[in-house]
Amino acid sequence: MDVFLSSDFNWEAKLDHATRVLDTQHHFESLDYGPGLAGLRIILNCRNPELGHKQRVRFTKADKTLGIDVMLHLPEFIRVPHAQRRAIIAREVLSEVPKVLRKYALPDFDTEGFLAELEAHITDGLLGPDADRFDHLCLP
């Protein structure tokens, strides 16, 4: 399955540093949950609230791809350390993605199996024992 995690953020949020530990695309590429969903695009959105960004959710039937924006609060990300950024990202992704994915009736797709693997991958990657391995490379 094609799972892609990216971000649209103000530099102060440092999402690139917080998510550096995840290799979501390679983790899921050899896993198959059925033909009902071929791809999932998760975009972490952490922009200035004055811009008025709203969550986008889009399912493309032609290529069976679901795109989900996970909205993050920039003022919060500016003032917290990297460990808390990772915890917030994990909490929001693991809250928002299941909520959106369960709204779609995807025939022949193991939604619960996929969500269990996503939770394990995100939890281990962002909150596990090696999650802080790149923290020393960036300023607080």
CSV table of C-alpha atoms in Angstrom, one decimal:
chain,number,residue,atom,x,y,z
A,1,MET,CA,0.0,0.0,0.0
A,2,ASP,CA,1.2,3.5,-0.8
A,3,VAL,CA,1.2,5.6,2.4
A,4,PHE,CA,2.7,9.1,2.2
A,5,LEU,CA,3.2,11.4,5.1
A,6,SER,CA,4.3,15.0,4.4
A,7,SER,CA,3.8,18.4,5.8
A,8,ASP,CA,2.8,22.0,5.1
A,9,PHE,CA,4.2,24.2,7.9
A,10,ASN,CA,5.8,27.4,9.0
A,11,TRP,CA,9.5,26.8,9.7
A,12,GLU,CA,9.0,27.6,13.4
A,13,ALA,CA,6.9,24.4,13.8
A,14,LYS,CA,10.0,22.2,12.9
A,15,LEU,CA,7.8,19.4,11.7
A,16,ASP,CA,10.6,18.2,9.4
A,17,HIS,CA,12.7,17.5,12.5
A,18,ALA,CA,9.9,15.9,14.4
A,19,THR,CA,8.9,13.5,11.6
A,20,ARG,CA,12.4,12.7,10.4
A,21,VAL,CA,12.3,9.5,12.4
A,22,LEU,CA,9.4,8.1,10.4
A,23,ASP,CA,9.8,6.1,7.2
A,24,THR,CA,6.1,5.6,6.5
A,25,GLN,CA,6.3,5.1,2.8
A,26,HIS,CA,8.8,2.2,3.0
A,27,HIS,CA,7.2,0.7,6.0
A,28,PHE,CA,3.8,0.2,4.2
A,29,GLU,CA,5.0,-0.4,0.6
A,30,SER,CA,5.1,-4.2,0.9
A,31,LEU,CA,1.8,-4.5,3.0
A,32,ASP,CA,-1.5,-5.1,1.4
A,33,TYR,CA,-4.9,-4.5,2.9
A,34,GLY,CA,-7.0,-5.1,-0.1
A,35,PRO,CA,-7.9,-3.3,-3.3
A,36,GLY,CA,-10.4,-0.9,-1.8
A,37,LEU,CA,-7.8,1.7,-1.0
A,38,ALA,CA,-4.5,1.9,-2.9
A,39,GLY,CA,-3.0,5.0,-1.3
A,40,LEU,CA,-3.3,7.3,1.7
A,41,ARG,CA,-1.8,10.8,1.7
A,42,ILE,CA,-1.5,12.4,5.2
A,43,ILE,CA,-0.5,16.0,5.2
A,44,LEU,CA,0.4,17.6,8.5
A,45,ASN,CA,-0.7,21.3,8.3
A,46,CYS,CA,0.8,23.7,10.8
A,47,ARG,CA,0.4,27.2,9.5
A,48,ASN,CA,-0.3,30.6,10.9
A,49,PRO,CA,-4.0,30.5,12.1
A,50,GLU,CA,-4.5,33.9,10.4
A,51,LEU,CA,-4.2,32.2,7.0
A,52,GLY,CA,-7.5,30.4,7.7
A,53,HIS,CA,-6.4,27.0,6.4
A,54,LYS,CA,-9.2,24.4,6.7
A,55,GLN,CA,-8.9,20.7,6.7
A,56,ARG,CA,-9.1,19.0,3.3
A,57,VAL,CA,-10.3,15.4,2.9
A,58,ARG,CA,-10.4,14.1,-0.6
A,59,PHE,CA,-11.0,10.6,-2.0
A,60,THR,CA,-10.1,10.0,-5.7
A,61,LYS,CA,-12.0,7.1,-7.1
A,62,ALA,CA,-9.8,6.8,-10.2
A,63,ASP,CA,-6.7,5.8,-8.3
A,64,LYS,CA,-8.4,4.9,-5.0
A,65,THR,CA,-6.4,7.4,-3.0
A,66,LEU,CA,-7.5,9.2,0.1
A,67,GLY,CA,-5.9,12.5,1.1
A,68,ILE,CA,-6.3,13.8,4.7
A,69,ASP,CA,-5.0,17.0,6.2
A,70,VAL,CA,-4.2,16.7,9.9
A,71,MET,CA,-4.4,20.2,11.4
A,72,LEU,CA,-1.9,21.2,14.0
A,73,HIS,CA,-1.8,24.4,16.1
A,74,LEU,CA,1.3,26.5,15.2
A,75,PRO,CA,1.5,28.6,18.5
A,76,GLU,CA,1.6,25.3,20.4
A,77,PHE,CA,4.4,23.9,18.2
A,78,ILE,CA,6.5,27.0,18.5
A,79,ARG,CA,6.8,26.7,22.3
A,80,VAL,CA,7.2,23.0,22.9
A,81,PRO,CA,10.4,20.8,22.7
A,82,HIS,CA,10.8,18.1,20.0
A,83,ALA,CA,9.6,15.2,22.2
A,84,GLN,CA,6.3,17.0,22.8
A,85,ARG,CA,6.0,17.8,19.0
A,86,ARG,CA,6.3,14.1,18.3
A,87,ALA,CA,3.7,13.3,20.9
A,88,ILE,CA,1.3,15.8,19.5
A,89,ILE,CA,1.8,14.6,16.0
A,90,ALA,CA,1.2,11.0,17.0
A,91,ARG,CA,-1.9,11.9,19.0
A,92,GLU,CA,-3.4,14.0,16.1
A,93,VAL,CA,-2.6,11.5,13.3
A,94,LEU,CA,-3.9,8.6,15.4
A,95,SER,CA,-7.1,10.5,16.2
A,96,GLU,CA,-7.8,12.1,12.8
A,97,VAL,CA,-6.9,9.4,10.3
A,98,PRO,CA,-9.1,6.6,11.8
A,99,LYS,CA,-12.0,9.1,12.2
A,100,VAL,CA,-11.9,10.0,8.5
A,101,LEU,CA,-11.1,6.5,7.2
A,102,ARG,CA,-14.0,4.9,9.0
A,103,LYS,CA,-16.4,7.3,7.3
A,104,TYR,CA,-15.7,5.8,3.9
A,105,ALA,CA,-17.2,2.5,2.9
A,106,LEU,CA,-14.2,0.9,1.2
A,107,PRO,CA,-15.1,-2.5,-0.1
A,108,ASP,CA,-12.4,-5.2,0.1
A,109,PHE,CA,-10.2,-3.0,2.4
A,110,ASP,CA,-9.1,-4.2,5.8
A,111,THR,CA,-9.6,-0.8,7.6
A,112,GLU,CA,-9.1,-2.1,11.1
A,113,GLY,CA,-5.9,-4.1,10.1
A,114,PHE,CA,-4.5,-1.0,8.4
A,115,LEU,CA,-5.3,1.2,11.4
A,116,ALA,CA,-3.7,-1.2,13.8
A,117,GLU,CA,-0.5,-1.2,11.8
A,118,LEU,CA,-0.6,2.6,11.4
A,119,GLU,CA,-0.9,3.0,15.1
A,120,ALA,CA,2.0,0.6,15.8
A,121,HIS,CA,4.2,2.3,13.3
A,122,ILE,CA,3.4,5.9,14.4
A,123,THR,CA,3.7,5.0,18.1
A,124,ASP,CA,7.0,3.2,17.7
A,125,GLY,CA,8.4,5.8,15.3
A,126,LEU,CA,7.4,8.9,17.2
A,127,LEU,CA,7.2,7.7,20.8
A,128,GLY,CA,9.4,4.7,20.9
A,129,PRO,CA,12.9,4.3,22.4
A,130,ASP,CA,14.7,5.6,19.3
A,131,ALA,CA,12.4,8.5,18.6
A,132,ASP,CA,14.9,11.1,19.8
A,133,ARG,CA,17.8,9.9,17.8
A,134,PHE,CA,17.9,13.0,15.6
A,135,ASP,CA,17.0,15.6,18.2
A,136,HIS,CA,20.7,16.6,18.7
A,137,LEU,CA,20.9,17.8,15.1
A,138,CYS,CA,18.5,20.7,15.4
A,139,LEU,CA,18.0,23.7,17.7
A,140,PRO,CA,15.3,23.5,20.3
